[in-house]
XYZ file of C-alpha atoms in Angstrom:
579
model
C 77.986 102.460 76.870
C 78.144 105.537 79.091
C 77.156 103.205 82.569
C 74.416 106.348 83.688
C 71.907 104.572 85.226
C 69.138 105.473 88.501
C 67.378 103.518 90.578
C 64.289 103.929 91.971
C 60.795 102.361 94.227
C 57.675 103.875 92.792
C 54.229 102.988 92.981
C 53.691 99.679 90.976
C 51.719 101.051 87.912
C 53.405 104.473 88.442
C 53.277 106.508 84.615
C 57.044 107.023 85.330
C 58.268 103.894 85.209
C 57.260 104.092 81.184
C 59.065 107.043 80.936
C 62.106 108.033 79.967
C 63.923 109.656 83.222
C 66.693 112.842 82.265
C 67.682 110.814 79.239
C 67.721 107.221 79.985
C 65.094 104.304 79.179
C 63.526 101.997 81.441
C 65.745 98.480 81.588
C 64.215 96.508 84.582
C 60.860 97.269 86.542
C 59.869 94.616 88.877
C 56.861 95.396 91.656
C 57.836 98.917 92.681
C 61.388 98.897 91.679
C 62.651 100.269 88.531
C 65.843 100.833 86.403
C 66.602 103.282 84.189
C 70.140 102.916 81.824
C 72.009 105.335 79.202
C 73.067 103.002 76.708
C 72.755 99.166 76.643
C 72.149 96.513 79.718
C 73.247 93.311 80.049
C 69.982 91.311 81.380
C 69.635 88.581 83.104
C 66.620 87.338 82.656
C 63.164 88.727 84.885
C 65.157 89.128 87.858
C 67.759 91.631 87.580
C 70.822 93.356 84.991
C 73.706 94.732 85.037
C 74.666 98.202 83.836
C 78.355 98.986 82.701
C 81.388 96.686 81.089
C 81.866 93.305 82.424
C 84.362 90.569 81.931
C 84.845 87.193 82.342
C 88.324 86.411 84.831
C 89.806 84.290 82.355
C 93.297 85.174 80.282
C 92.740 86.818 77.959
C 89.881 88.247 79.658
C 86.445 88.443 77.434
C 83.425 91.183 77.360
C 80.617 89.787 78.583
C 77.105 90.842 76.927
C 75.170 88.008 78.478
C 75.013 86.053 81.090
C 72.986 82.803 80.147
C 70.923 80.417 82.295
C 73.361 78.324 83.873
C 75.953 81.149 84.585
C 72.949 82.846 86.526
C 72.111 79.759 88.469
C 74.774 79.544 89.544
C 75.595 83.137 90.788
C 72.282 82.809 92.151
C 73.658 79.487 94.234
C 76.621 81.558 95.398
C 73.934 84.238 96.928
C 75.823 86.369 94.055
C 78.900 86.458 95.837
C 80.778 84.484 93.167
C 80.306 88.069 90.689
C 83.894 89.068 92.027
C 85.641 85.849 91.673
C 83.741 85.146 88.369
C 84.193 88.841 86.866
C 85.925 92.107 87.009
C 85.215 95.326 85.019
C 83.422 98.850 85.656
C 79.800 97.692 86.693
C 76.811 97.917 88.923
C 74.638 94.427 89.051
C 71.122 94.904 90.050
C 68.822 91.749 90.988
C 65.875 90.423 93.088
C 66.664 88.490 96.293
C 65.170 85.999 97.493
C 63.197 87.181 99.630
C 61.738 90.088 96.885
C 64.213 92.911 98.022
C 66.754 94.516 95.135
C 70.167 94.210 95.604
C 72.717 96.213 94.311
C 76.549 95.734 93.987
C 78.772 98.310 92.617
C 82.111 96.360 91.981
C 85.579 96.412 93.500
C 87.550 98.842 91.288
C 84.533 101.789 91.822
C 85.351 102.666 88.165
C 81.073 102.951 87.715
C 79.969 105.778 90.727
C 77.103 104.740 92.447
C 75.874 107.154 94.873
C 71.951 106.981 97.506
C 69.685 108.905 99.151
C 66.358 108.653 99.942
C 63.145 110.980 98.386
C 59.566 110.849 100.516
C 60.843 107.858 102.026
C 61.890 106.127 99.472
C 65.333 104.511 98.059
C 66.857 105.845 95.330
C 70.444 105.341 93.735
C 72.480 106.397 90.734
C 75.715 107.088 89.151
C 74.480 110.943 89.250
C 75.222 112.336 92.429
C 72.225 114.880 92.057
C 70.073 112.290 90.833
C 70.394 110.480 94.264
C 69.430 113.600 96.017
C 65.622 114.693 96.932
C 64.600 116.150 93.888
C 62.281 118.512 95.650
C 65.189 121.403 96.016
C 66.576 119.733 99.060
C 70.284 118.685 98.175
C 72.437 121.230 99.015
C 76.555 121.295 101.077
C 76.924 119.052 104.069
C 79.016 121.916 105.824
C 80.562 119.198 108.382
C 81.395 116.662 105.920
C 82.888 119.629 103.676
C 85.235 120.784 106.673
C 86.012 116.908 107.120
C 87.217 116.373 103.316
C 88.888 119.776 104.114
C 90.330 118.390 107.121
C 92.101 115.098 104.870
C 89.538 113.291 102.111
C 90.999 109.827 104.013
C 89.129 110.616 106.830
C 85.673 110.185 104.796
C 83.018 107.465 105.266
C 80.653 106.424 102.823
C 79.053 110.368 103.388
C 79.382 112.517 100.657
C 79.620 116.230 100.914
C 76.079 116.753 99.767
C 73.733 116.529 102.730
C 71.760 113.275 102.102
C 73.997 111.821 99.647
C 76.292 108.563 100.554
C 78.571 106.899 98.344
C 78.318 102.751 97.719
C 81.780 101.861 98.822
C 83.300 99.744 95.880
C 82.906 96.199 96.415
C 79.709 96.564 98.838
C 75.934 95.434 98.234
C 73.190 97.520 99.212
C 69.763 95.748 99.663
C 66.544 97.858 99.975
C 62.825 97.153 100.473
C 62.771 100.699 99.177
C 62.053 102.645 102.196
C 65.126 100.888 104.205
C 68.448 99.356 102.998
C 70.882 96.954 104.483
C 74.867 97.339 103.103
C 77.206 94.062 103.657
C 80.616 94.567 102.161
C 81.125 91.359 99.494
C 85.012 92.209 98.442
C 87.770 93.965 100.312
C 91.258 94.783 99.744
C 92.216 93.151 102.876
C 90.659 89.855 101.667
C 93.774 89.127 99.525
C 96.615 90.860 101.449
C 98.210 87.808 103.966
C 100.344 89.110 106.879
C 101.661 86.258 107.698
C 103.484 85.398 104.116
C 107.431 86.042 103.907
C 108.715 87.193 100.117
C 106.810 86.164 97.108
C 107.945 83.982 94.567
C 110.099 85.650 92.295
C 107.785 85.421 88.757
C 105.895 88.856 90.665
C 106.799 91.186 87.826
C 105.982 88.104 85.256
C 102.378 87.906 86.865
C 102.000 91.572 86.919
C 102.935 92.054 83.048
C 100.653 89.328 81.976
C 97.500 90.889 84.295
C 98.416 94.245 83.064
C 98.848 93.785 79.518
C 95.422 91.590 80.177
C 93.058 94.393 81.542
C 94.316 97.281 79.619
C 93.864 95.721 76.553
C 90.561 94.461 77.221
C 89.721 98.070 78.111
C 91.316 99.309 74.906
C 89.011 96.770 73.057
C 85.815 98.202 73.837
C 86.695 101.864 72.533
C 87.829 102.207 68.781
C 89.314 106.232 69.562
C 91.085 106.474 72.476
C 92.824 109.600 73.543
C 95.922 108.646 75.921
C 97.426 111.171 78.840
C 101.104 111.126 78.706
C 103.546 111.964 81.135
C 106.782 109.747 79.628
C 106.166 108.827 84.182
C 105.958 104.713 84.526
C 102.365 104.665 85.533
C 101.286 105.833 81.990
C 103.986 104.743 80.023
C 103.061 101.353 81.382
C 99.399 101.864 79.778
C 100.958 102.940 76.314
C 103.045 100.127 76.841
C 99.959 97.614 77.422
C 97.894 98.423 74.249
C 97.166 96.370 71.677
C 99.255 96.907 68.733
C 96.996 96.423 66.645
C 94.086 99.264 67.933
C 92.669 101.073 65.098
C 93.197 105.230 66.662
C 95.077 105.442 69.719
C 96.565 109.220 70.017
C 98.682 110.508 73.502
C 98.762 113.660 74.849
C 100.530 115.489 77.182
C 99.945 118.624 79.238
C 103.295 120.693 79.474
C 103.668 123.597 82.582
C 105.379 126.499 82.671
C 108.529 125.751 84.801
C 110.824 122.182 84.187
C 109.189 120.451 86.419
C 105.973 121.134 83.979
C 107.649 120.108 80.910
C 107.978 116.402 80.370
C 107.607 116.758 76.599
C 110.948 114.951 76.669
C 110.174 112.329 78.603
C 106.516 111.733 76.721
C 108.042 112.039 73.431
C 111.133 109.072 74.147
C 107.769 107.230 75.445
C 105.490 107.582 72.064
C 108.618 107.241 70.118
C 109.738 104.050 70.694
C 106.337 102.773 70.979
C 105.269 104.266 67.516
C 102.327 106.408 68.461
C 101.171 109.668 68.007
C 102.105 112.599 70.587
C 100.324 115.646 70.707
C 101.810 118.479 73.256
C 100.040 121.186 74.556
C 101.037 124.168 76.824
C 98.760 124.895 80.201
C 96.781 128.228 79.233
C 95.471 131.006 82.179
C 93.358 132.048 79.792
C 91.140 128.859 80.160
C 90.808 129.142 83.956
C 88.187 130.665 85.572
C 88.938 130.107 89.140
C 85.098 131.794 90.040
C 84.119 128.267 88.267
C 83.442 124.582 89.620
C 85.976 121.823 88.526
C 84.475 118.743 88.239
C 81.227 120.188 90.002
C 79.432 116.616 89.411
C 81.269 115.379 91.708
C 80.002 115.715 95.799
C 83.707 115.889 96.692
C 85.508 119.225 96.066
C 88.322 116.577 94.726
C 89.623 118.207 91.394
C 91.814 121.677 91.214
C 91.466 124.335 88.853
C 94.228 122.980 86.478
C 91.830 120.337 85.197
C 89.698 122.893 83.724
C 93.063 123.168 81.081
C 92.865 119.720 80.832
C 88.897 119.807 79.939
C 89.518 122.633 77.022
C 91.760 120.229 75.311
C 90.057 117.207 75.480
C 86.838 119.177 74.238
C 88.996 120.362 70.966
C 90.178 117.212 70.615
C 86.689 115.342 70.597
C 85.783 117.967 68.094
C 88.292 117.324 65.683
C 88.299 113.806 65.546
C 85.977 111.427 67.662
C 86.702 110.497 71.099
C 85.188 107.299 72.158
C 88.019 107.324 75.937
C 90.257 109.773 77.177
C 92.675 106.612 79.348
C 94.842 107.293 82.289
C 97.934 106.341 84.304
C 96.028 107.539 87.132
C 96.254 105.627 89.999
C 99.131 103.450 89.491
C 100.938 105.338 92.533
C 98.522 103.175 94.380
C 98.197 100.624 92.497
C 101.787 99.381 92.556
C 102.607 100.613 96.152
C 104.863 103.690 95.714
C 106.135 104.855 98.658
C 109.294 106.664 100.257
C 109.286 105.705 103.730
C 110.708 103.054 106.383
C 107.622 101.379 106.665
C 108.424 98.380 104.051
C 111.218 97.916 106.906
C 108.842 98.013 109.684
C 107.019 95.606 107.725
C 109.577 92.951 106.961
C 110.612 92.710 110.146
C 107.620 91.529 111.872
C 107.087 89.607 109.380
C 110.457 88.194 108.665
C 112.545 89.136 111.762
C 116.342 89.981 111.814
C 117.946 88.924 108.944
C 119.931 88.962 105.312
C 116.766 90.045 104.067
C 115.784 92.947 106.341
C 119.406 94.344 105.911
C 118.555 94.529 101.842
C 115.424 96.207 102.409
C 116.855 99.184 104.503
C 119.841 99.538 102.066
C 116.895 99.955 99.715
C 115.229 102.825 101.860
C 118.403 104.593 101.959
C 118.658 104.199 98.386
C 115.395 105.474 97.270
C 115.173 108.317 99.795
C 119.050 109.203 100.050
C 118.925 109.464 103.961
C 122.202 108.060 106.136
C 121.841 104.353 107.054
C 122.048 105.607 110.568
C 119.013 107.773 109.762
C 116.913 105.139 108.251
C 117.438 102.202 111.095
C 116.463 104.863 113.674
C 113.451 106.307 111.710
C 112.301 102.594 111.304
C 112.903 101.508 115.157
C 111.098 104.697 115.824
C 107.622 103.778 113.367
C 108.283 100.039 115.150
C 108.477 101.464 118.721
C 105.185 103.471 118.153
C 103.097 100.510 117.512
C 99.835 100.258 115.827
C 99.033 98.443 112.251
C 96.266 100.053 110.989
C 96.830 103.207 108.728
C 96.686 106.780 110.866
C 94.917 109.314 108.930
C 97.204 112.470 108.539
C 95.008 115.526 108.875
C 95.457 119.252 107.428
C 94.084 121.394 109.348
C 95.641 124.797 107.931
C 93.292 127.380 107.354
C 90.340 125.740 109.176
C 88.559 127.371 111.983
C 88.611 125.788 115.356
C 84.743 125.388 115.105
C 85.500 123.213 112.640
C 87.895 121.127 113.508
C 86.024 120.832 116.965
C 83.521 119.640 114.837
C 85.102 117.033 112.890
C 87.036 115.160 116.151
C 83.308 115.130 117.598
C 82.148 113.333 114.829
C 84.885 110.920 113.720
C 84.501 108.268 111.052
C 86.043 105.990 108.946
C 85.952 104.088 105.532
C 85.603 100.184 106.324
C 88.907 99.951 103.983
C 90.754 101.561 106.716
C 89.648 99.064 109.464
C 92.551 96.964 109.345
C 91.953 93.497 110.679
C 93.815 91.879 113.424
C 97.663 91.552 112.852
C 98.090 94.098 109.603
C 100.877 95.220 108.726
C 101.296 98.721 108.637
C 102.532 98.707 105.176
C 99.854 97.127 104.004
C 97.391 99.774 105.707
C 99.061 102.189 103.738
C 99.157 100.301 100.814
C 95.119 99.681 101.033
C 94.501 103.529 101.967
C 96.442 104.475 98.828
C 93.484 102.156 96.960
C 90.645 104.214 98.501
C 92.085 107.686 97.652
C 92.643 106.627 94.287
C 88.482 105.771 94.009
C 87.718 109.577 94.933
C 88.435 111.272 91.236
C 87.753 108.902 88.457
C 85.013 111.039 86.781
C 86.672 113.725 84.939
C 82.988 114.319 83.098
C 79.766 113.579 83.909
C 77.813 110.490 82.906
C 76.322 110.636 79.154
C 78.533 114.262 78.839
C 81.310 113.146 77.391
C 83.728 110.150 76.590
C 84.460 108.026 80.046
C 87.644 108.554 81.725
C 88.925 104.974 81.903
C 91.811 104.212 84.444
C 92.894 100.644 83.730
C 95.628 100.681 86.466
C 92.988 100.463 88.657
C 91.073 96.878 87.056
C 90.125 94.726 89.497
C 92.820 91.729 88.997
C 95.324 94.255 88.946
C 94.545 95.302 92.642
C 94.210 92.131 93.844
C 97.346 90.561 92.348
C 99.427 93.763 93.512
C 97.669 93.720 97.137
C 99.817 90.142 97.400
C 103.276 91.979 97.171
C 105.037 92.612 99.892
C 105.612 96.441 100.382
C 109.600 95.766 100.229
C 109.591 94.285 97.419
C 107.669 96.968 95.519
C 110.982 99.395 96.880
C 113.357 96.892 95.713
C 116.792 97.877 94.629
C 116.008 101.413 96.005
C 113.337 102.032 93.100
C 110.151 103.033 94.226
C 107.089 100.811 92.427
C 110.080 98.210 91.525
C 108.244 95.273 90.529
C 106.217 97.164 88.184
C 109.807 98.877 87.033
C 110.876 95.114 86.569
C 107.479 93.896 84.461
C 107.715 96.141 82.089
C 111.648 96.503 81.789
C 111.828 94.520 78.522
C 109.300 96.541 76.989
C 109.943 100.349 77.673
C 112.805 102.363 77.381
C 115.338 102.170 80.135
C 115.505 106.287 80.444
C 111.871 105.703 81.432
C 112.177 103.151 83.724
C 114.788 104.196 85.754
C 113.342 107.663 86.005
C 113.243 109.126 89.208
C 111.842 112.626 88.913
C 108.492 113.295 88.895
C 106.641 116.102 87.020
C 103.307 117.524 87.190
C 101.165 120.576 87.438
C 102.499 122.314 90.250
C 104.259 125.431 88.319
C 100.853 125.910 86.800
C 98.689 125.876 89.853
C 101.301 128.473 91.688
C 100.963 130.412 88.167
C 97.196 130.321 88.352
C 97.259 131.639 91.831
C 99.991 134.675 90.973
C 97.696 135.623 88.301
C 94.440 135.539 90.441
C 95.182 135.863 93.692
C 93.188 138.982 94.108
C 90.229 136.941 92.965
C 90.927 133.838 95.186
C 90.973 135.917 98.510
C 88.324 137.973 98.151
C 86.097 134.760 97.252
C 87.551 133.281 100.092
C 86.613 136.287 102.464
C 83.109 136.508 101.126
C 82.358 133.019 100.769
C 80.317 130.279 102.065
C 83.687 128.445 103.552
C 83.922 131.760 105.728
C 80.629 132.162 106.275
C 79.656 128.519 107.064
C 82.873 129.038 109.655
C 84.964 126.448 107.980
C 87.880 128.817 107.482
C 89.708 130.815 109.642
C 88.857 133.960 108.085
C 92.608 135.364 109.464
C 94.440 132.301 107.787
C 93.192 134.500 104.947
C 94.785 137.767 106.118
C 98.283 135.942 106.632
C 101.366 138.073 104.896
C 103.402 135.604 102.410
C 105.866 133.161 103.599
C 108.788 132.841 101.334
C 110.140 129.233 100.752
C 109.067 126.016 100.286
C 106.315 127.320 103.641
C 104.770 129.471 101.042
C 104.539 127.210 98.589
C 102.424 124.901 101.148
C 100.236 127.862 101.798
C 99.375 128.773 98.292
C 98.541 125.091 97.274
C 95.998 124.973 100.629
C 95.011 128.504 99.410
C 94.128 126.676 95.769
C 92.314 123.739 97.528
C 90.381 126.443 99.596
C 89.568 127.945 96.721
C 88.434 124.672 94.881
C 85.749 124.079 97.715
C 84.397 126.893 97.783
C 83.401 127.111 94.268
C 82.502 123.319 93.751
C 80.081 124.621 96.891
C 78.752 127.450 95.220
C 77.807 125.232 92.272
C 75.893 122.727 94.680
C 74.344 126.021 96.298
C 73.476 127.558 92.860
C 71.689 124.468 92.086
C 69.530 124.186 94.958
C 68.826 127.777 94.573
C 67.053 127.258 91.285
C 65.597 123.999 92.450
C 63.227 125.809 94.940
């Protein structure tokens, strides 16, 4: 089941709505509205199905393939509302109202994209974000939203950087007559985070073994070949950790750089060792980089850097030597389980527990996990107590942009709904919910119906919501960051593992890509659309090198730069031959 699917309000007896539409078949018409799906629905009777995986909330959780009679009654009774407390899984549910309007939810984890837009008027939605665009040659680069996601991707709302395009924030219902929509947001993060509670019950890392182990597995039970990314870091060890013994072709990979910090073969292979499974290693390559190219160009967020196209190669010579039915992910557990290295769990605590035995522990622990002075820590905390304010502050970047732009973007503020914190947040929990909605941004490695689904089970909806419950100091117990996750899975994976500390990743590669094209990179950057659109600063550009960790910083913006301006070209190339 690949979860494609587009949406649509044509003419009642329009010949289209018989038709096949860029690979999919018709799954629901009703009046003027019609469905089209790549792979299998579940229906749900004449008034409405659902496209993507479902499951029931039970333990173990179940696949749903129906939903009979009475289970539709009584979502029906519930307005559909109960779909969240009822089910969890990667889906988009599509049904009549009431009142003859469609309705569509995407759910909570945003694991199925679901972007709109309108065409002559008309509604239209789908997991393609070109397919929600005018299809008359019209979708092209929303310049000021591109600056914005420049400026920090937090400080998006549901806009995408293709003029025309919005996203469906997870978790919220749009309802159309087809020429006009409504969206009411039926699940949020903040619906299951309470300020007011002092430290959990001490079965947390029980609870959070059981869900995990739960919702990977049921992911790993609707894919017979599943490719696994590998670090030997908790986040995906945890996965590896999590699936089912008994899964019939489960191999891991890992991606290995060209500096130590690159290399965690070491780490990876102690992982896949003591959990008996395959590890297959293979070295980042320049020579499958093409910096001049899109990464992830499907996407209407620049959100992916060049290194993934290494990433892509593999997985494509992997698929073609032995099938690929998932390529599964650690991504997002960061998030997920809370991991952060500041005073803010202190901040936290303390207005919610006030001077104590237990506030004492928890800035021991932030000196611990950052290695700052005590004296350091109590006065960085007083100071992010004495500033005030609970909701989460977006950080912006603005290095490199021109001052057009960034005029532009403080004239035109805007903000996720995630990020509007109600009434007497913490600010740990803020941060805790903002770390949720970056994660959302780059779960598509491929496109729809391209290739095997990226599946990030970290990310499962019961997961979220049980982890949204801890406190933030008790995910930095001990002075390990992500602790209670550290402490579910303790019995299960080798202690080198989790009581690692260091974190790998590409970052050799990426400063290795730009040494070997940095010719390349400028001069796109001078000629470009960024430049000529008068989102860069064309003199950032023209900046001698900084040596240090300040040059470091500059090369990494000069990558992202670089990223943008491609992933625009490829949206401008397309309209081109549109016209």
């Amino acid at each position: 089941m690949t979860g494609r699917f587009f949406i649509a309000a044509d003419e009642p007896h329009s010949s289209q709505s018989r038709d096949r539409v860029v690979g999919m078949d018709p799954v629901f018409c009703s009046g003027s509205f019609r469905v089209w799906s790549e792979g299998p629905a579940i229906h749900t009777g004449k008034r409405g199905v659902i496209i993507g995986h479902m499951f029931t909330r039970t333990l173990p959780s179940r696949r749903v393939s129906q939903i009979d009679q009475p289970a539709y009654d009584r979502l029906e009774r519930s307005g559909f509302l109960d779909l969240t407390r009822d089910y969890w899984g990667a889906y988009i549910a599509i049904f009549l109202t009431g009142s003859g309007h469609l309705a569509i939810f995407r759910d909570p984890s945003g694991a199925l994209p679901c972007f709109f837009g309108s065409a002559d008027g008309r509604v239209r939605l789908s997991s393609d974000a070109d397919l929600a665009a005018a299809n008359d040659g019209a979708s092209r680069v929303d310049y000021l939203e591109l600056a914005r996601f420049l400026w920090s991707p937090d400080a998006m709302g549901p806009a995408t950087c293709v003029a025309g395009v919005n996203e469906l924030i997870a978790g919220h219902c749009l309802t159309t007559d087809g020429q006009r929509c409504d969206i009411a947001c039926w699940w949020s993060p903040w619906d299951f985070v309470d300020s007011r509670a002092a430290s959990r019950p001490t079965d947390a890392p029980q609870k959070l073994h059981a869900t995990t182990v739960d919702c990977v597995r049921t992911w790993a039970e609707c894919f017979p070949n599943i490719v696994l990314g590998v670090s030997g870091g908790l986040d995906s060890s945890i996965v590896a950790a999590s699936l089912p013994p008994e899964a019939p072709s489960i191999r891991c990979l890992t991606m290995i750089g060209p500096d130590p910090e690159g290399d965690e073969s070491g780490y990876a292979t102690t992982l896949t060792d003591a959990l008996g499974l395959p590890l297959i290693m293979e070295r980042y390559n320049l020579l499958r980089i093409d910096v001049g190219r899109g990464t992830l160009p499907h996407l209407p967020w620049p959100i992916a850097r060049q290194f993934a196209q290494n990433i892509q190669a593999v997985h494509t010579r992997l698929a073609d030597e032995n099938t690929v039915d998932a390529y599964f992910t650690g991504n997002g557990g960061d998030n997920v389980f809370c991991s952060m290295r500041s005073t803010t769990p202190i901040v936290d605590r303390f207005l919610t527990e006030g001077l104590g035995p237990g506030l004492c522990r928890s800035v021991i622990d932030v000196c611990d996990l950052t290695e700052a002075s005590l004296l350091a820590v109590v006065k960085a905390g007083w100071q992010k107590y004495r500033r005030g304010g609970r909701g989460y502050a977006v950080v912006p970047e603005s290095r490199g942009l021109s001052i057009q732009a960034t005029e532009a973007i403080a004239g035109s503020l805007v903000r996720h709904p995630w990020l509007e914190a109600p009434a007497g947040s913490l600010p740990g929990k803020a941060a805790h919910v903002a770390m949720l909605m970056r994660a959302q941004k780059g779960l598509e490695l491929y496109p729809r119906g391209k290739s095997a689904p990226q599946i990030a089970p970290l990310l499962s909806q019961p997961l979220v919501e049980l982890c949204l419950t801890i406190p933030a100091w008790q995910w930095i117990g001990s002075g390990q960051d992500r602790a209670c996750a550290r402490q579910a899975f303790a019995d299960v994976l080798p202690a080198a593992l989790i009581n690692r500390t260091s974190k790998g990743g590409p970052g050799g590669f990426m400063r290795q890509i730009f040494e070997h094209h940095a010719d390349t990179v400028l001069a796109m950057l001078r000629d470009g659309i960024l430049v000529r659109e008068k989102i860069v600063d064309p003199g950032f550009l023209d900046e001698p090198a900084i040596p240090g960790w300040r040059g470091i910083a500059k090369t990494q913006r000069l990558m992202a730069l670089c990223a943008a301006e491609s992933w625009a070209r490829s949206w401008e190339n397309q309209h081109s031959t549109t016209r």
